[in-house]
Amino acid sequence: MSVTRRQFVIAGATMVMGAGSAARGAMAFGEESRFNFGLLRYDSPTWNPRPNAISRLLLELELSTSLLIETDARPVNADLEDLVDCPLIVLAGDRGFEPWSTGEREALATWIRAGGLLLVDSSEGRADGEFYRSVQREIDAIMPGESLARVNRDHVVFKSFYLCDGSEGRVVVENYMEGVEFDGRYAILYSHNDLMGAWARDDFGNYEFQVHPGGERQRTMTMRLGVNIAMYALCLDYKEDQVHVPFILRRRRWRVE
Amino acid sequence: MLRAFGDYNEGEFLFLGNWGPPFLWLFGAIALALIVLTWLDLSALPLRRRVVLVGLRGLTLVAAITLLLEPALELKHVTRVKNHVVVLLDSSRSQTLETGGDQTRFERALTQVERLRRRMSQPSEDHLFEFFAFDSGLEPASLNAAATVTPDGDSTEILEALRAVAERFGRRELGGIVLISDGVDNGELSGRVERGEGLDADTTAFVEGLGVPIHTFATAQAGELRDVAIGRVFHDDFAFVRNAVEVEVDINVRGYESGTIPVTLRREGQPLQTREISLERGTSTYRVAFEFVPELLGKEIYSIDVPVREGEALRDNNIEHFVIKIIRDKIRILHVVGRPSWDVRYLRQLLKNNPNVDLISFFILRTNEDIQRAPQNEMALIPFPVQELFEEQLGSFDLVILQNFTFRPYRMRQYLPNLRDYVYGGGGFMMVGGEQSFASGGYAQTEVLDVLPVDLPGGTAVDSLVDPSDFRPQLTRAGQLHPITRLEFDRGSNQELWETLPEMPGTNIVLEARNDATVLATHPNLRAGGDPMPVLAVREVGEGRSLAMTFDGSWKWNFSHVVDGGNSRPYTSFWNSAIRWLIRDPALNLVQVEIAAEVYSPGEEVAAVVRVYNPDYSPADAVSGVARVWRRDLETLVPGQRGDLVSEHPFTTDARGRFDLRFDLADTGAYAVEAVAEVEAGVPLSDEEIFLGVVRGGEFRDIEPRPELLQALSEASGGRARIAPARGGGRLDFAPARVEQVDRRKVIDIWSAPWLLLAFVVILGLEWGLRRRWGRL
């Protein structure tokens, strides 16, 4: 029986986690309880430019956090039937794309209102390319009056698990992320730096792309940013709260000293 | 002024000589100079003769000046308007106390009134004598029937009484005031003037402004009694639940100067705290402070008492009752999560968006089983503060939510009894499903099981502890009516909504519900103990409440339901109702009782309102019910007991869904008004509100007489202060009557009278004769 590099890595990781982790999977509720990314399928030949990237990030989440995950990204169309099962979706691409239909836009607008988070990852390698403008066009249509704006470096998404700064990616086109806020949270996050390019490995476990200019450290930080985005999707501003916990805990005099 | 002269009723001296002050000074200076010169001129004479001659010269000069001034007598017949002299008799209850002798203060006062009556019964051209009893107000009475006055007033308000007298008669018509009291004021005056202090400027100005004397008779003197009394109690009318509350009290001690006195604060009759005061010579008021934490919402009856000591003048003032309304400022929720998930995220978002929630969240983002991929200083993780949360701060939360969380990896087994005690003590507790919850979280053999609404399987076979298949919760009959699962007002619509909500992805396996639990929803396929397995159940646990939710997919009622074309209302309604139910939010009651005041006195009318709402909180019109009034003795309060049924009032609500209840309070006690109504047939709902029936006012808080206060009033007004009973009432001056008009007048010249001229000649002749006889010309 042949064993792929990927299967080998997963098996090894499972041994490291021990019996508790084994029980974690065995006792899990249905698949829908597991954390996963959806990958938006749209009319473009490169809607999935880094096919092995998200599963690598999911594996990283499985290994280093308490999350219960599905191991593969779930391709989803921009219709309510698909979107209904997936609150976190990645829109990836390296070129401009045709305008989406009204139905697709309405479905995504509804999905965002319901609490969905769209992570947009550009692998076109420049700041104001066709992909960026296409995304901006769709945001205009889905969320009229809203546009991408720079995400502050001290935003909780950069400290939801690891400490990051927003300049992570396979390349550093921009040293910040952009986003659109809705209902007190980011509904859209946009990376110019090809996050998935840094995450992607082939079936033998080799990284598929070189990382510039920071090398492996930059790759590690990009993986961490992926973990942070997942944590932000699930915990929102939880980490922001932690700063205030000591104060909130002791604010009341609820006991007689 | 002369008061009567034949047909004239008033007269006065006049000087008709039209000399101005300069001339008067000149005449005086000349007379003085002449006397000095005469004294010097007669220096050779013996002293006696010298004095006689100088004296005669002086008399001569006085007579001469008198003639120059032309004295006269003006006689008038005038019409006077009599003014009012008001006698104020203190009829408060402190007057019933015995004095050092064998009389009560009030008996002394009556004796004094009797002595005044004799004098005031005489005809007077100047005054009309008015008689009033006073306590918290003026009560007209008769001087001749003072004995019919009953000293039963609940306060003594001297300044208010004086002000009322001034307003009643007008200052112009007032001739004086006679005040008979022990001086134990508990109105505005006592607030202005502490013991040992003089009158304050405002009171002095007021008394002076009356323009009439206030004569006071003190019915008791300091040092005549021995007593320990609960003085003023300083407390807020409301406090926040689970927040420290301070109550301070003044203990007034008279006649005891050694030993200790325990002061006890009680809640619903049960001792809460005791403080001890050590008596010191020269100290009569002791401030005692209590601090405690109310645990439950609603009104509570508190009391502060001191034991009765031997020889005390009064026992009634050894205890004071009061009511504090315990309210909530914010709902304080501890949300502990074993693993981030979409269910966690949506619940957190709901809690964070609620401005009435103080949220403390702890999410386990990684466990020791997870690989640490970065140095600690590159991670934004903090340790899970188990001890602080589950031992030190647990009691500060209104609600604890454990969501897909197992205690096992965090060495917190030892703190689980705290969680059980917290619920029994009034806390809200909720366990949300997940592969780390309920039996699969290891709670089957822990104290947490004691407070859950469902029993748990004790096995460890992991496959038997969860069921991963999708299912849709089935509402039970109780669930169709319960506020948590009543997502739609109409029962049919509610059932329909539950049937269309997204399915849940799996459930924890639990056993049957506890006997005292209420199952709101069950699993469509799984069974426990022969019945459908509960997936949503609630339970009253001691003073607290708990909820078991065996699935972790309620987020789909928001996200998936919205994406499916619905809205998030089922999700928000469910969770908000669950939280409010768990924390016993009074606003969730469909039947509500409100009472206008916390404290009533016997004889007063109690005003209560019963409000009844439909399940959608619209006013429930024409709903029948019954309101009952219960009473407990204040001396034998026991928490949780209603006492005796006093009255029952069947009612039907009006179009506003309300019923106004009015009844007269007959007696003191701890009262409760209970209302029971059936908004839906067969489902009686009730609410209850308490109030206190006590004799209000601080009449017996401090019974030490204050004769010095009465004296200060007298002195400021120009009156006299006496100790009652004073013989004959003493000399009491009042302002004269006001002259309305002069009917006739007559001027009699005195200066032209022959006897005055003759006297002048005789004195002059006598001086001349003696001078010649003694050799002086």
Coordinates of N, CA and C in Angstrom, one line a residue, chain A residues 49-151:
Chain A
P49 N -6.4 29.0 -7.9 CA -5.0 29.0 -8.4 C -4.0 28.2 -7.5
R50 N -4.4 28.0 -6.3 CA -3.5 27.2 -5.3 C -4.3 26.0 -4.7
P51 N -4.5 25.0 -5.5 CA -5.4 23.9 -5.1 C -5.1 23.3 -3.8
N52 N -3.8 23.3 -3.4 CA -3.4 22.5 -2.2 C -3.2 23.5 -1.0
A53 N -3.5 24.7 -1.1 CA -3.2 25.7 -0.1 C -4.1 25.5 1.1
I54 N -5.4 25.6 0.9 CA -6.3 25.7 2.0 C -6.2 24.4 2.9
S55 N -6.1 23.3 2.3 CA -6.0 22.0 3.1 C -4.8 22.1 4.0
R56 N -3.7 22.7 3.5 CA -2.5 22.9 4.3 C -2.7 23.7 5.5
L57 N -3.5 24.8 5.3 CA -3.8 25.7 6.4 C -4.7 25.0 7.4
L58 N -5.6 24.2 6.8 CA -6.5 23.5 7.7 C -5.8 22.5 8.6
L59 N -4.8 21.8 8.0 CA -4.0 20.9 8.7 C -3.2 21.6 9.8
E60 N -2.7 22.8 9.4 CA -2.0 23.6 10.5 C -2.9 23.9 11.6
L61 N -4.1 24.3 11.3 CA -5.1 24.6 12.3 C -5.4 23.4 13.2
E62 N -5.5 22.2 12.6 CA -5.7 21.0 13.3 C -4.6 20.7 14.3
L63 N -3.3 21.0 13.8 CA -2.2 20.6 14.6 C -1.9 21.6 15.8
S64 N -2.2 22.9 15.5 CA -1.7 23.9 16.5 C -2.8 24.6 17.2
T65 N -4.0 24.3 16.9 CA -5.1 24.9 17.7 C -6.1 23.9 18.1
S66 N -7.1 24.3 18.9 CA -8.1 23.4 19.4 C -9.2 23.2 18.4
L67 N -9.1 23.8 17.2 CA -10.2 23.7 16.3 C -10.4 22.2 15.8
L68 N -11.6 21.9 15.5 CA -12.0 20.7 14.8 C -12.2 21.0 13.4
I69 N -11.5 20.4 12.5 CA -11.5 20.9 11.1 C -11.9 19.8 10.1
E70 N -12.4 20.2 8.9 CA -12.4 19.3 7.8 C -11.1 19.5 7.1
T71 N -10.7 18.4 6.4 CA -9.3 18.5 5.9 C -9.2 19.2 4.5
D72 N -10.3 19.3 3.8 CA -10.3 19.9 2.5 C -11.3 21.0 2.3
A73 N -10.8 22.0 1.6 CA -11.7 23.1 1.3 C -12.9 22.7 0.5
R74 N -14.0 23.4 0.7 CA -15.3 23.0 0.0 C -15.6 24.0 -1.1
P75 N -15.5 23.6 -2.4 CA -15.8 24.5 -3.4 C -17.3 24.9 -3.3
V76 N -17.6 26.2 -3.4 CA -19.0 26.6 -3.3 C -19.3 27.6 -4.4
N77 N -20.5 27.5 -4.9 CA -20.9 28.5 -5.9 C -21.6 29.7 -5.2
A78 N -21.7 30.8 -5.8 CA -22.3 31.9 -5.2 C -23.8 31.8 -5.3
D79 N -24.3 30.8 -4.8 CA -25.8 30.7 -4.6 C -26.1 30.2 -3.2
L80 N -27.3 30.5 -2.8 CA -27.7 30.3 -1.4 C -27.6 28.8 -1.0
E81 N -27.9 28.0 -1.9 CA -27.9 26.6 -1.6 C -26.5 26.1 -1.2
D82 N -25.4 26.7 -1.8 CA -24.1 26.3 -1.4 C -23.6 27.1 -0.2
L83 N -24.0 28.4 -0.2 CA -23.5 29.3 0.8 C -24.0 29.0 2.2
V84 N -25.2 28.3 2.2 CA -25.8 28.1 3.5 C -25.0 27.3 4.5
D85 N -24.1 26.5 4.0 CA -23.3 25.7 4.9 C -21.9 26.3 5.3
C86 N -21.6 27.4 4.8 CA -20.2 27.9 4.9 C -20.1 29.4 5.2
P87 N -19.8 29.7 6.5 CA -19.7 31.1 6.8 C -18.4 31.8 6.4
L88 N -17.4 31.0 6.1 CA -16.1 31.5 5.7 C -15.7 31.1 4.3
I89 N -15.5 32.0 3.4 CA -15.3 31.6 2.0 C -14.1 32.4 1.5
V90 N -13.2 31.7 0.7 CA -12.1 32.3 0.1 C -12.4 32.6 -1.4
L91 N -12.1 33.8 -1.8 CA -12.2 34.2 -3.2 C -10.7 34.4 -3.6
A92 N -10.3 33.5 -4.5 CA -8.9 33.6 -5.0 C -8.8 33.9 -6.5
G93 N -7.7 34.5 -6.9 CA -7.6 34.8 -8.3 C -6.3 35.5 -8.7
D94 N -6.0 35.5 -10.0 CA -4.8 36.2 -10.4 C -5.1 37.1 -11.6
R95 N -6.3 37.3 -11.9 CA -6.7 38.1 -13.1 C -8.1 38.6 -12.9
G96 N -8.4 39.6 -13.8 CA -9.8 40.1 -13.7 C -10.8 39.1 -14.1
F97 N -12.0 39.3 -13.7 CA -13.1 38.4 -14.1 C -14.4 39.1 -14.4
E98 N -15.2 38.4 -15.1 CA -16.5 39.0 -15.6 C -17.4 39.3 -14.4
P99 N -18.2 40.4 -14.6 CA -19.2 40.7 -13.5 C -20.1 39.5 -13.2
W100 N -20.3 39.4 -11.9 CA -21.2 38.3 -11.5 C -22.7 38.7 -11.8
S101 N -23.5 37.6 -11.8 CA -24.9 37.9 -12.1 C -25.6 38.5 -10.8
T102 N -26.7 39.1 -11.1 CA -27.5 39.7 -10.0 C -27.8 38.7 -8.9
G103 N -28.2 37.5 -9.4 CA -28.5 36.4 -8.4 C -27.3 36.1 -7.5
E104 N -26.1 36.0 -8.1 CA -24.9 35.7 -7.4 C -24.6 36.9 -6.4
R105 N -24.8 38.1 -6.9 CA -24.5 39.2 -6.0 C -25.5 39.3 -4.8
E106 N -26.8 39.0 -5.1 CA -27.8 39.1 -4.0 C -27.5 37.9 -3.0
A107 N -27.1 36.8 -3.6 CA -26.8 35.7 -2.7 C -25.7 36.0 -1.7
L108 N -24.6 36.6 -2.3 CA -23.5 37.0 -1.4 C -23.8 38.1 -0.5
A109 N -24.7 39.0 -0.9 CA -25.1 40.1 0.0 C -25.9 39.5 1.2
T110 N -26.8 38.6 0.9 CA -27.5 37.9 2.0 C -26.6 37.2 2.9
W111 N -25.7 36.5 2.3 CA -24.7 35.7 3.1 C -23.9 36.6 4.0
I112 N -23.5 37.7 3.5 CA -22.7 38.6 4.3 C -23.5 39.2 5.5
R113 N -24.8 39.5 5.2 CA -25.7 40.0 6.2 C -25.9 39.0 7.3
A114 N -25.9 37.7 6.9 CA -26.1 36.6 7.8 C -24.8 36.3 8.7
G115 N -23.7 36.9 8.3 CA -22.5 36.8 9.1 C -21.4 36.2 8.4
G116 N -21.4 36.0 7.1 CA -20.4 35.4 6.3 C -19.1 36.3 6.3
L117 N -18.0 35.7 6.1 CA -16.7 36.4 6.0 C -16.0 35.9 4.7
L118 N -15.7 36.9 3.8 CA -15.1 36.6 2.6 C -13.6 37.0 2.6
L119 N -12.8 36.0 2.5 CA -11.3 36.3 2.4 C -10.9 36.3 1.0
V120 N -10.4 37.4 0.5 CA -10.0 37.6 -0.9 C -8.5 37.5 -0.9
D121 N -8.0 36.6 -1.7 CA -6.5 36.4 -1.8 C -6.1 36.6 -3.2
S122 N -5.3 37.7 -3.5 CA -4.9 38.0 -4.8 C -3.5 37.4 -5.1
S123 N -3.4 36.7 -6.2 CA -2.0 36.1 -6.5 C -1.6 36.7 -7.8
E124 N -2.1 37.9 -8.2 CA -1.7 38.5 -9.4 C -0.4 39.3 -9.3
G125 N 0.1 39.5 -8.1 CA 1.4 40.0 -7.9 C 1.5 41.5 -8.0
R126 N 0.5 42.3 -8.1 CA 0.6 43.7 -8.2 C -0.6 44.3 -7.4
A127 N -0.5 45.6 -7.1 CA -1.4 46.2 -6.1 C -2.7 46.6 -6.8
D128 N -2.7 47.1 -7.9 CA -3.9 47.6 -8.5 C -4.2 47.0 -9.8
G129 N -4.2 45.6 -9.8 CA -4.4 44.9 -11.0 C -5.8 44.7 -11.4
E130 N -6.0 43.9 -12.4 CA -7.4 43.6 -12.9 C -8.2 42.9 -11.8
F131 N -7.6 41.9 -11.1 CA -8.3 41.2 -10.1 C -8.8 42.1 -9.0
Y132 N -7.9 43.0 -8.6 CA -8.3 44.0 -7.5 C -9.5 44.8 -8.0
R133 N -9.4 45.3 -9.2 CA -10.5 46.2 -9.7 C -11.8 45.4 -9.9
S134 N -11.7 44.1 -10.3 CA -12.9 43.3 -10.4 C -13.5 43.1 -9.0
V135 N -12.7 42.8 -8.0 CA -13.2 42.6 -6.7 C -13.9 43.9 -6.2
Q136 N -13.2 45.0 -6.4 CA -13.8 46.3 -6.0 C -15.2 46.5 -6.7
R137 N -15.2 46.2 -7.9 CA -16.5 46.3 -8.7 C -17.6 45.5 -8.0
E138 N -17.3 44.2 -7.6 CA -18.3 43.4 -7.0 C -18.7 43.9 -5.6
I139 N -17.7 44.4 -4.9 CA -18.0 44.9 -3.6 C -19.0 46.1 -3.8
D140 N -18.7 46.9 -4.8 CA -19.7 48.1 -5.0 C -21.1 47.6 -5.3
A141 N -21.2 46.4 -5.9 CA -22.5 45.9 -6.3 C -23.1 45.2 -5.1
I142 N -22.3 44.5 -4.3 CA -22.9 43.7 -3.2 C -23.1 44.6 -2.0
M143 N -22.2 45.5 -1.7 CA -22.3 46.4 -0.6 C -22.2 47.8 -1.0
P144 N -23.3 48.3 -1.6 CA -23.3 49.7 -2.2 C -22.8 50.7 -1.1
G145 N -21.9 51.5 -1.6 CA -21.4 52.6 -0.7 C -20.1 52.2 0.1
E146 N -19.8 50.9 0.1 CA -18.7 50.4 0.8 C -17.5 50.2 -0.1
S147 N -16.3 50.3 0.4 CA -15.1 50.0 -0.5 C -14.0 49.5 0.4
L148 N -13.1 48.9 -0.2 CA -11.9 48.4 0.6 C -11.2 49.5 1.2
A149 N -10.8 49.2 2.5 CA -10.0 50.2 3.2 C -8.9 49.5 4.0
R150 N -7.8 50.2 4.3 CA -6.7 49.5 4.9 C -7.1 49.0 6.3
V151 N -6.7 47.8 6.7 CA -6.9 47.3 8.0 C -5.8 47.7 9.0

